[in-house]
Amino acid sequence: MPGPDPIDLLAVGELLTEEERLIQATVRRFADDRIRPHIADWFEQGVFPARELAPELGRLGLLGMHLEGYGCAGAGAVAYGAACLELEAADSGLRSFVSVQGSLAMRAIHAFGSEEQKLRWLPEMAAGRAIGCFGLTEPDFGSDPAGMRTTARRKGRGGTSRPEGGGDWVLSGSKMWITNGSVSDVAVVWAQTEQGVRGFLVPRGTKGFTATDVHGKLSLRASVTSELHFDEVQLPGDAVLPGVSGLRGPLSCLNEARYGILWGTVGAARDCYQAALEYAKSRVQFGRPIAGFQLTQEKLVEMALELEKAHLVAWRVGRLKEAGQSRAAHISFGKLNNVRTALEIARSARTVLGANGITTAYPVLRHANNLESVLTYEGTSEIHTLVLGEAITGTAAYR
Ligand code: FAD
C-alpha cells in the first residue's frame, strides 16, 4: 500500500464526493494555467485584471456558484468551498474577487432584490459580464457598522408630493476598503434610512458616484480596493433592495463570504506548506538537504497537522451548511481558526525558505501578507472571538 499523501496526510480530500473533487480539480487547473504564471507580477505591480478574468470565472460557473437560478450554478456548500480553496491557493486576491462578486454582491441581490433587479443583474454577473461590489465599511465604521454615516433619504418626504414607496432617493456619504470598487458595474451600498439600514443598487456612471483606488497596500496587492463617494446621488425608487431592512441584510451576506474564507485559507496554507516541503527537500546546507534536520521536520510536521485540522473544520462546517444546520458561531469558529492557522503556516514556511522566502519568486510571503487582510476583513479575529465568546457564555462583550 502506498504511503500517505504528504500534502493531505489524513486524506481529508477523500471526504469529498466524486463530483466535488471534479469541480476542485477543474478550478485547480484553471488556477495553475491562468493565474500562477502571472500572479507574482500582478502582486508586484498591484494590479488585478478583473475584466479579463471575470468572463473566464463565469464560464467555469464560479460566480454566484452556490446560488440557485438566474444563470448561477446552484452548487453545494462543499463544492463551493473546494473551489474557494483552489482559488486562494493561487492568491487570496482571486478568491476575494469571487467572494465579493458571488457571496456579497450577487447574494444580496439574490436574497433581497426584486424580481426585476435579479433579472437585470444576476445573469450578467454570473457570466462575468458585470462586476459587483459591496459597500458596508466606512472610514470611521468598520467592526461596528451600525454607526454608519452614509444616508439615503426619500426626496418625496416633506417636499415634493411623491407617494409612499414611489419616491426617489438621495444617497450621500462614503464607503472605504471596498473590494472591486472601481471596476464594478454595480455597487450594493448599505445606508441609513428612516426605516433603518437599507441596501441600494448604484450602477457605474451614476451622477455623483465616484470610486478612487486605495494605494500603498502591502497586502492583497492583486486585488482592487477602493473608496466609494456618494455626493447627493439621485436614485430611482426601485434602486432599493426591497427584501430587507436593518443590519441583518449585510450581515447575512457577510456570513456567506466568511464561509468561503474558511475554505480559501486552507488553500493558501496548503500552497505555503507545499512550497516549504519542496524547498526543504532540495535546499542543501551543511552538506545535506535541510529537510533532514529535525528542526525543519518539526516545522513541516506542525504545518501538516494544522493544515489537516483546518481542512477538517472547513469540511465539517460545509456539511453542516448543506444540512441547513450551520450557525453564525460555526462560521466564526472556522474563520477564526482557519485564517489564524493559515497565517501561522505561511510565516513558518517563510522561515524554511530563508532569504528566498521574502521574494515573489516563491508564494509564501505573498500569502502571509495577503492573509493579514483576510484576518481583518469579514470580521476581525477579535470580533469572531467575541461571537464565539457570546455563543459559549451567553454574554455579549462587544461594548
Ligand atoms: P476597526 O473596526 O477600527 O478595528 C481595529 C481593531 O480594533 C481591530 O483589531 C478590531 O478587532 C478591534 N476591535 C474593534 N472593536 C472591538 C471590540 N468590540 N472588542 C475588541 N476589539 C475590537 N469592507 C466592505 O464593506 N466591503 C469590502 O469589499 C471590503 N473589502 C476589504 C478589503 C481589504 C483588503 C480590507 C483590508 C478590508 C476590506 N473591507 C471591506 C473592510 C473590512 O471589513 C474592515 O476592515 C473590517 O471590518 C475591520 O474594520 P476596521 O478596519 O475599520 O477596523
Short mmCIF file of C-alpha atoms and ligand atoms in Angstrom, two decimals:
data_model
loop_
_atom_site.label_atom_id
_atom_site.label_comp_id
_atom_site.label_asym_id
_atom_site.label_seq_id
_atom_site.Cartn_x
_atom_site.Cartn_y
_atom_site.Cartn_z
CA MET A 1 0.00 0.00 0.00
CA PRO A 2 1.44 3.43 -0.90
CA GLY A 3 2.26 5.80 1.98
CA PRO A 4 0.05 8.77 2.84
CA ASP A 5 -0.01 11.82 0.58
CA PRO A 6 2.35 14.30 2.32
CA ILE A 7 0.12 17.20 1.21
CA ASP A 8 -3.05 15.57 2.60
CA LEU A 9 -1.82 13.27 5.36
CA LEU A 10 -5.26 12.41 6.70
CA ALA A 11 -6.77 12.10 3.21
CA VAL A 12 -9.37 14.75 4.03
CA GLY A 13 -9.83 15.27 0.28
CA GLU A 14 -11.40 11.82 0.14
CA LEU A 15 -14.30 13.06 2.26
CA LEU A 16 -15.49 14.95 -0.80
CA THR A 17 -17.83 13.32 -3.33
CA GLU A 18 -16.55 12.47 -6.79
CA GLU A 19 -18.40 15.45 -8.24
CA GLU A 20 -16.94 17.82 -5.63
CA ARG A 21 -13.45 16.52 -6.39
CA LEU A 22 -14.02 17.01 -10.10
CA ILE A 23 -15.02 20.63 -9.54
CA GLN A 24 -11.98 21.14 -7.32
CA ALA A 25 -9.65 19.66 -9.96
CA THR A 26 -11.14 21.90 -12.67
CA VAL A 27 -10.61 25.03 -10.59
CA ARG A 28 -7.07 23.92 -9.74
CA ARG A 29 -6.25 23.52 -13.44
CA PHE A 30 -7.65 26.97 -14.15
CA ALA A 31 -5.57 28.48 -11.33
CA ASP A 32 -2.44 26.65 -12.49
CA ASP A 33 -2.86 27.70 -16.13
CA ARG A 34 -4.29 31.21 -15.86
CA ILE A 35 -3.22 32.61 -12.51
CA ARG A 36 0.02 31.08 -11.27
CA PRO A 37 2.17 32.12 -14.24
CA HIS A 38 1.19 35.78 -13.67
CA ILE A 39 0.34 36.22 -10.02
CA ALA A 40 3.78 37.32 -8.82
CA ASP A 41 3.82 40.11 -11.45
CA TRP A 42 0.28 41.20 -10.65
CA PHE A 43 1.13 41.30 -6.97
CA GLU A 44 4.30 43.31 -7.60
CA GLN A 45 2.54 45.74 -9.93
CA GLY A 46 -0.51 45.96 -7.68
CA VAL A 47 -2.99 45.03 -10.41
CA PHE A 48 -5.80 42.53 -10.87
CA PRO A 49 -7.17 42.06 -14.41
CA ALA A 50 -10.77 41.80 -13.27
CA ARG A 51 -12.41 42.50 -16.65
CA GLU A 52 -10.33 39.87 -18.38
CA LEU A 53 -10.75 37.16 -15.73
CA ALA A 54 -14.42 37.68 -14.83
CA PRO A 55 -15.85 36.04 -18.01
CA GLU A 56 -13.46 33.10 -17.57
CA LEU A 57 -14.55 32.66 -13.96
CA GLY A 58 -18.14 32.97 -15.17
CA ARG A 59 -17.69 30.22 -17.76
CA LEU A 60 -16.42 27.93 -15.00
CA GLY A 61 -19.60 28.63 -13.03
CA LEU A 62 -17.66 30.18 -10.13
CA LEU A 63 -19.57 33.47 -9.87
CA GLY A 64 -22.57 33.07 -7.60
CA MET A 65 -21.69 29.38 -7.71
CA HIS A 66 -23.79 28.45 -4.66
CA LEU A 67 -26.87 30.47 -5.72
CA GLU A 68 -29.88 28.94 -7.48
CA GLY A 69 -31.32 30.13 -10.80
CA TYR A 70 -30.59 33.30 -12.81
CA GLY A 71 -27.65 31.66 -14.57
CA CYS A 72 -25.97 30.58 -11.30
CA ALA A 73 -24.53 27.09 -10.88
CA GLY A 74 -26.51 26.11 -7.74
CA ALA A 75 -23.59 24.11 -6.33
CA GLY A 76 -23.48 22.68 -2.81
CA ALA A 77 -21.58 24.34 0.02
CA VAL A 78 -18.66 21.89 -0.01
CA ALA A 79 -18.23 22.12 -3.80
CA TYR A 80 -18.18 25.91 -3.48
CA GLY A 81 -15.70 25.64 -0.61
CA ALA A 82 -13.39 23.34 -2.56
CA ALA A 83 -13.42 25.87 -5.41
CA CYS A 84 -12.51 28.67 -2.97
CA LEU A 85 -9.67 26.51 -1.65
CA GLU A 86 -8.12 26.22 -5.12
CA LEU A 87 -8.66 29.90 -5.93
CA GLU A 88 -6.95 31.03 -2.73
CA ALA A 89 -4.14 28.51 -3.18
CA ALA A 90 -3.28 30.72 -6.17
CA ASP A 91 -3.88 34.04 -4.37
CA SER A 92 -6.26 35.48 -1.79
CA GLY A 93 -6.95 38.35 -4.22
CA LEU A 94 -8.51 35.95 -6.72
CA ARG A 95 -10.69 34.32 -4.06
CA SER A 96 -11.64 37.78 -2.76
CA PHE A 97 -12.84 38.77 -6.22
CA VAL A 98 -15.03 35.66 -6.46
CA SER A 99 -16.29 36.01 -2.87
CA VAL A 100 -17.28 39.64 -3.27
CA GLN A 101 -18.96 39.05 -6.60
CA GLY A 102 -20.87 35.90 -5.58
CA SER A 103 -21.27 35.83 -1.82
CA LEU A 104 -21.66 39.56 -1.20
CA ALA A 105 -22.96 41.49 -4.23
CA MET A 106 -24.89 38.71 -6.00
CA ARG A 107 -26.06 37.15 -2.73
CA ALA A 108 -27.53 40.50 -1.60
CA ILE A 109 -29.46 40.87 -4.86
CA HIS A 110 -30.49 37.20 -4.88
CA ALA A 111 -31.74 37.23 -1.28
CA PHE A 112 -33.23 40.72 -1.03
CA GLY A 113 -33.72 42.04 -4.58
CA SER A 114 -36.94 42.41 -6.56
CA GLU A 115 -37.55 40.09 -9.49
CA GLU A 116 -36.63 42.96 -11.85
CA GLN A 117 -33.35 43.59 -10.01
CA LYS A 118 -32.50 39.89 -10.08
CA LEU A 119 -33.23 39.58 -13.80
CA ARG A 120 -31.33 42.76 -14.58
CA TRP A 121 -28.13 41.88 -12.73
CA LEU A 122 -27.73 38.22 -11.75
CA PRO A 123 -27.36 36.53 -15.18
CA GLU A 124 -24.86 39.20 -16.27
CA MET A 125 -22.90 38.88 -13.03
CA ALA A 126 -22.94 35.06 -13.14
CA ALA A 127 -21.46 35.24 -16.63
CA GLY A 128 -18.82 37.73 -15.52
CA ARG A 129 -20.06 40.39 -17.94
CA ALA A 130 -20.97 42.61 -15.00
CA ILE A 131 -18.91 43.04 -11.83
CA GLY A 132 -20.32 43.92 -8.42
CA CYS A 133 -19.01 45.29 -5.15
CA PHE A 134 -20.42 45.51 -1.63
CA GLY A 135 -20.11 48.71 0.34
CA LEU A 136 -20.62 48.39 4.08
CA THR A 137 -17.40 49.62 5.76
CA GLU A 138 -16.84 53.36 6.14
CA PRO A 139 -13.72 55.31 7.10
CA ASP A 140 -14.95 55.62 10.70
CA PHE A 141 -17.04 52.44 10.99
CA GLY A 142 -15.51 49.02 10.40
CA SER A 143 -16.23 46.41 13.08
CA ASP A 144 -19.21 48.48 14.22
CA PRO A 145 -21.17 49.17 11.02
CA ALA A 146 -24.29 50.15 12.97
CA GLY A 147 -22.85 53.65 13.31
CA MET A 148 -22.52 54.18 9.54
CA ARG A 149 -22.96 57.76 8.34
CA THR A 150 -23.94 57.14 4.73
CA THR A 151 -27.58 58.10 4.39
CA ALA A 152 -30.33 57.63 1.85
CA ARG A 153 -33.29 59.97 2.18
CA ARG A 154 -36.51 59.98 0.26
CA LYS A 155 -36.95 63.02 -1.94
CA GLY A 156 -40.73 62.73 -1.73
CA ARG A 157 -40.80 63.19 2.03
CA GLY A 158 -41.94 66.61 3.22
CA GLY A 159 -41.17 68.49 -0.01
CA THR A 160 -42.49 67.08 -3.25
CA SER A 161 -45.63 65.00 -3.31
CA ARG A 162 -44.36 61.57 -4.30
CA PRO A 163 -46.48 58.72 -2.90
CA GLU A 164 -45.05 56.43 -0.23
CA GLY A 165 -42.91 53.76 -1.86
CA GLY A 166 -42.57 55.55 -5.18
CA GLY A 167 -40.18 58.32 -4.22
CA ASP A 168 -36.66 58.78 -5.48
CA TRP A 169 -33.71 58.51 -3.10
CA VAL A 170 -30.72 60.74 -2.44
CA LEU A 171 -27.61 58.86 -1.33
CA SER A 172 -24.78 60.70 0.46
CA GLY A 173 -21.62 59.53 2.19
CA SER A 174 -18.62 57.33 1.54
CA LYS A 175 -17.51 53.72 1.86
CA MET A 176 -13.95 52.59 2.46
CA TRP A 177 -11.90 49.46 1.66
CA ILE A 178 -14.33 48.25 -0.97
CA THR A 179 -13.07 45.26 -2.96
CA ASN A 180 -13.76 45.57 -6.73
CA GLY A 181 -15.00 49.14 -6.10
CA SER A 182 -13.58 50.96 -9.13
CA VAL A 183 -14.11 48.05 -11.53
CA SER A 184 -17.74 47.46 -10.59
CA ASP A 185 -20.73 47.87 -12.84
CA VAL A 186 -23.00 47.90 -9.81
CA ALA A 187 -22.32 48.75 -6.19
CA VAL A 188 -24.50 47.28 -3.45
CA VAL A 189 -24.41 50.10 -0.91
CA TRP A 190 -25.78 49.96 2.64
CA ALA A 191 -27.09 53.25 4.04
CA GLN A 192 -29.08 54.62 6.97
CA THR A 193 -32.69 55.48 6.11
CA GLU A 194 -35.75 56.37 8.12
CA GLN A 195 -36.53 52.64 8.10
CA GLY A 196 -33.10 51.59 9.34
CA VAL A 197 -30.23 50.31 7.20
CA ARG A 198 -31.28 49.55 3.61
CA GLY A 199 -29.36 48.27 0.58
CA PHE A 200 -29.20 50.23 -2.69
CA LEU A 201 -28.05 49.27 -6.17
CA VAL A 202 -25.91 52.02 -7.64
CA PRO A 203 -24.85 51.42 -11.26
CA ARG A 204 -21.47 52.61 -12.51
CA GLY A 205 -21.65 56.06 -14.06
CA THR A 206 -24.50 57.31 -11.85
CA LYS A 207 -24.01 61.07 -11.42
CA GLY A 208 -22.28 61.91 -8.15
CA PHE A 209 -20.90 58.37 -7.63
CA THR A 210 -17.10 58.06 -7.86
CA ALA A 211 -14.59 55.42 -6.84
CA THR A 212 -10.91 56.00 -6.11
CA ASP A 213 -8.44 53.20 -5.51
CA VAL A 214 -6.51 52.68 -2.30
CA HIS A 215 -2.76 52.65 -2.96
CA GLY A 216 0.21 51.66 -0.84
CA LYS A 217 -1.24 48.28 0.16
CA LEU A 218 1.30 45.69 1.30
CA SER A 219 -1.37 43.01 1.31
CA LEU A 220 -3.89 41.79 -1.29
CA ARG A 221 -1.97 43.73 -3.90
CA ALA A 222 -3.52 41.65 -6.69
CA SER A 223 -6.99 42.92 -5.77
CA VAL A 224 -8.77 46.19 -6.42
CA THR A 225 -9.61 48.06 -3.20
CA SER A 226 -11.44 51.38 -3.43
CA GLU A 227 -13.11 54.20 -1.60
CA LEU A 228 -16.61 54.99 -2.86
CA HIS A 229 -18.02 58.54 -2.71
CA PHE A 230 -21.68 59.43 -2.99
CA ASP A 231 -22.29 63.12 -3.48
CA GLU A 232 -26.07 63.64 -3.36
CA VAL A 233 -26.54 60.70 -5.73
CA GLN A 234 -30.10 60.62 -7.10
CA LEU A 235 -31.50 57.12 -7.31
CA PRO A 236 -34.88 55.93 -8.58
CA GLY A 237 -37.38 54.41 -6.14
CA ASP A 238 -36.60 50.92 -7.41
CA ALA A 239 -32.87 51.20 -6.54
CA VAL A 240 -33.58 49.96 -3.01
CA LEU A 241 -33.40 46.24 -2.23
CA PRO A 242 -36.99 45.65 -1.12
CA GLY A 243 -36.43 42.41 0.81
CA VAL A 244 -34.65 43.59 3.93
CA SER A 245 -34.13 46.41 6.36
CA GLY A 246 -31.67 46.53 9.24
CA LEU A 247 -28.15 45.18 9.57
CA ARG A 248 -29.47 41.64 9.18
CA GLY A 249 -29.20 42.24 5.42
CA PRO A 250 -25.47 42.92 5.08
CA LEU A 251 -24.54 40.63 7.99
CA SER A 252 -26.24 37.63 6.38
CA CYS A 253 -24.20 38.24 3.20
CA LEU A 254 -21.01 38.51 5.24
CA ASN A 255 -21.74 35.11 6.75
CA GLU A 256 -21.78 33.64 3.23
CA ALA A 257 -18.48 35.27 2.29
CA ARG A 258 -16.87 34.17 5.56
CA TYR A 259 -17.80 30.63 4.72
CA GLY A 260 -15.72 30.89 1.53
CA ILE A 261 -12.81 32.26 3.56
CA LEU A 262 -12.65 29.30 5.89
CA TRP A 263 -12.07 27.05 2.86
CA GLY A 264 -9.95 29.51 0.91
CA THR A 265 -7.40 29.91 3.67
CA VAL A 266 -6.83 26.14 3.65
CA GLY A 267 -5.71 26.61 0.05
CA ALA A 268 -3.28 29.42 0.91
CA ALA A 269 -1.92 27.28 3.76
CA ARG A 270 -1.54 24.25 1.51
CA ASP A 271 0.37 26.28 -1.05
CA CYS A 272 2.79 27.55 1.60
CA TYR A 273 3.31 24.11 3.15
CA GLN A 274 3.89 22.57 -0.26
CA ALA A 275 6.41 25.26 -1.20
CA ALA A 276 8.27 24.75 2.11
CA LEU A 277 8.31 20.96 1.72
CA GLU A 278 9.66 21.09 -1.84
CA TYR A 279 12.24 23.69 -0.93
CA ALA A 280 13.39 21.79 2.14
CA LYS A 281 13.98 18.66 0.12
CA SER A 282 16.22 20.39 -2.42
CA ARG A 283 17.99 23.08 -0.39
CA VAL A 284 21.33 21.78 0.84
CA GLN A 285 23.14 23.27 3.84
CA PHE A 286 25.85 21.65 5.96
CA GLY A 287 26.12 19.01 3.25
CA ARG A 288 22.55 17.71 3.35
CA PRO A 289 19.00 18.76 2.42
CA ILE A 290 17.55 20.94 5.16
CA ALA A 291 14.50 18.58 5.20
CA GLY A 292 16.79 16.15 7.03
CA PHE A 293 17.25 18.45 10.02
CA GLN A 294 14.97 17.77 12.96
CA LEU A 295 14.07 21.43 13.44
CA THR A 296 12.91 21.71 9.81
CA GLN A 297 10.96 18.47 10.13
CA GLU A 298 9.22 19.79 13.22
CA LYS A 299 8.11 22.88 11.28
CA LEU A 300 6.87 20.77 8.37
CA VAL A 301 5.03 18.37 10.66
CA GLU A 302 3.35 21.24 12.54
CA MET A 303 2.26 22.66 9.18
CA ALA A 304 0.90 19.30 8.04
CA LEU A 305 -1.03 18.79 11.29
CA GLU A 306 -2.56 22.25 11.34
CA LEU A 307 -3.38 22.16 7.63
CA GLU A 308 -5.36 18.96 8.01
CA LYS A 309 -7.18 20.20 11.11
CA ALA A 310 -8.20 23.37 9.26
CA HIS A 311 -9.28 21.29 6.27
CA LEU A 312 -11.46 19.13 8.54
CA VAL A 313 -13.02 22.23 10.11
CA ALA A 314 -13.89 23.56 6.64
CA TRP A 315 -15.37 20.23 5.59
CA ARG A 316 -17.43 19.91 8.78
CA VAL A 317 -18.85 23.43 8.56
CA GLY A 318 -19.60 22.78 4.88
CA ARG A 319 -21.60 19.64 5.61
CA LEU A 320 -23.43 21.44 8.43
CA LYS A 321 -24.27 24.20 5.96
CA GLU A 322 -25.55 21.72 3.41
CA ALA A 323 -27.78 20.19 6.09
CA GLY A 324 -29.13 23.66 6.92
CA GLN A 325 -27.56 23.43 10.38
CA SER A 326 -24.69 25.92 10.23
CA ARG A 327 -24.95 28.82 12.68
CA ALA A 328 -23.02 32.08 12.89
CA ALA A 329 -20.87 30.54 15.63
CA HIS A 330 -19.81 27.70 13.31
CA ILE A 331 -18.73 30.17 10.66
CA SER A 332 -16.86 32.26 13.27
CA PHE A 333 -15.17 29.08 14.54
CA GLY A 334 -13.97 28.31 11.03
CA LYS A 335 -12.95 31.85 10.11
CA LEU A 336 -11.08 32.46 13.35
CA ASN A 337 -9.30 29.12 13.34
CA ASN A 338 -8.51 28.76 9.68
CA VAL A 339 -7.22 32.27 8.94
CA ARG A 340 -5.05 32.16 12.05
CA THR A 341 -3.76 28.71 11.12
CA ALA A 342 -3.03 29.71 7.53
CA LEU A 343 -1.12 32.77 8.70
CA GLU A 344 0.99 30.69 11.10
CA ILE A 345 1.73 28.15 8.37
CA ALA A 346 2.67 30.91 5.91
CA ARG A 347 5.04 32.53 8.40
CA SER A 348 6.66 29.22 9.33
CA ALA A 349 7.00 28.27 5.64
CA ARG A 350 8.71 31.61 5.07
CA THR A 351 11.41 30.71 7.58
CA VAL A 352 12.05 27.36 5.84
CA LEU A 353 12.74 29.24 2.61
CA GLY A 354 15.27 31.53 4.26
CA ALA A 355 16.07 34.63 2.22
CA ASN A 356 14.32 33.21 -0.85
CA GLY A 357 11.14 33.27 1.21
CA ILE A 358 10.94 37.05 1.17
CA THR A 359 10.71 37.32 -2.63
CA THR A 360 7.82 36.96 -5.05
CA ALA A 361 9.69 34.07 -6.68
CA TYR A 362 8.03 31.94 -4.00
CA PRO A 363 4.44 32.29 -2.80
CA VAL A 364 4.93 32.22 0.97
CA LEU A 365 5.33 35.86 1.95
CA ARG A 366 2.76 36.93 -0.66
CA HIS A 367 0.28 34.56 1.02
CA ALA A 368 1.32 35.69 4.51
CA ASN A 369 0.85 39.34 3.57
CA ASN A 370 -2.50 38.61 1.92
CA LEU A 371 -3.68 36.72 4.97
CA GLU A 372 -3.19 39.84 7.09
CA SER A 373 -6.12 41.37 5.18
CA VAL A 374 -8.12 38.16 5.40
CA LEU A 375 -7.57 38.20 9.18
CA THR A 376 -9.14 41.67 9.28
CA TYR A 377 -11.92 41.68 6.71
CA GLU A 378 -15.26 39.91 7.08
CA GLY A 379 -14.98 40.35 10.83
CA THR A 380 -11.62 40.65 12.59
CA SER A 381 -10.31 37.78 14.70
CA GLU A 382 -11.22 39.79 17.81
CA ILE A 383 -14.84 40.13 16.66
CA HIS A 384 -15.08 36.39 15.85
CA THR A 385 -13.62 35.65 19.27
CA LEU A 386 -16.42 37.75 20.76
CA VAL A 387 -19.05 35.94 18.65
CA LEU A 388 -17.77 32.64 20.00
CA GLY A 389 -17.44 34.07 23.49
CA GLU A 390 -21.10 35.01 23.39
CA ALA A 391 -22.06 31.59 22.00
CA ILE A 392 -20.19 29.85 24.82
CA THR A 393 -21.09 32.09 27.76
CA GLY A 394 -24.39 33.61 26.70
CA THR A 395 -23.00 37.08 27.39
CA ALA A 396 -22.19 39.57 24.62
CA ALA A 397 -18.96 41.51 25.23
CA TYR A 398 -18.83 43.77 22.17
CA ARG A 399 -19.30 47.05 24.02
P1 FAD B 1 -11.70 48.56 13.41
O1 FAD B 1 -13.11 48.15 13.41
O2 FAD B 1 -11.38 50.02 13.56
O3 FAD B 1 -10.84 47.68 14.33
C1 FAD B 1 -9.49 47.99 14.73
C2 FAD B 1 -9.07 46.97 15.79
O4 FAD B 1 -9.94 47.11 16.93
C3 FAD B 1 -9.20 45.53 15.31
O5 FAD B 1 -8.18 44.76 15.86
C4 FAD B 1 -10.53 45.11 15.90
O6 FAD B 1 -10.66 43.71 16.08
C5 FAD B 1 -10.51 45.84 17.23
N1 FAD B 1 -11.85 45.98 17.80
C6 FAD B 1 -12.90 46.69 17.28
N2 FAD B 1 -13.98 46.54 18.07
C7 FAD B 1 -13.60 45.72 19.09
C8 FAD B 1 -14.28 45.19 20.22
N3 FAD B 1 -15.57 45.42 20.48
N4 FAD B 1 -13.57 44.39 21.05
C9 FAD B 1 -12.27 44.10 20.82
N5 FAD B 1 -11.58 44.57 19.75
C10 FAD B 1 -12.25 45.37 18.91
N6 FAD B 1 -15.49 46.20 3.67
C11 FAD B 1 -16.59 46.22 2.88
O7 FAD B 1 -17.65 46.68 3.29
N7 FAD B 1 -16.56 45.71 1.62
C12 FAD B 1 -15.42 45.18 1.09
O8 FAD B 1 -15.43 44.73 -0.06
C13 FAD B 1 -14.23 45.17 1.89
N8 FAD B 1 -13.05 44.73 1.37
C14 FAD B 1 -11.89 44.86 2.11
C15 FAD B 1 -10.67 44.55 1.51
C16 FAD B 1 -9.49 44.73 2.23
C17 FAD B 1 -8.17 44.45 1.58
C18 FAD B 1 -9.53 45.15 3.58
C19 FAD B 1 -8.26 45.30 4.38
C20 FAD B 1 -10.74 45.46 4.17
C21 FAD B 1 -11.94 45.33 3.44
N9 FAD B 1 -13.17 45.70 3.98
C22 FAD B 1 -14.30 45.70 3.20
C23 FAD B 1 -13.23 46.31 5.31
C24 FAD B 1 -13.17 45.31 6.46
O9 FAD B 1 -14.33 44.57 6.53
C25 FAD B 1 -12.85 46.10 7.72
O10 FAD B 1 -11.50 46.50 7.62
C26 FAD B 1 -13.10 45.30 8.99
O11 FAD B 1 -14.46 45.15 9.24
C27 FAD B 1 -12.45 45.96 10.22
O12 FAD B 1 -12.77 47.28 10.30
P2 FAD B 1 -11.63 48.40 10.51
O13 FAD B 1 -10.54 48.12 9.55
O14 FAD B 1 -12.30 49.72 10.46
O15 FAD B 1 -11.05 48.12 11.92
#
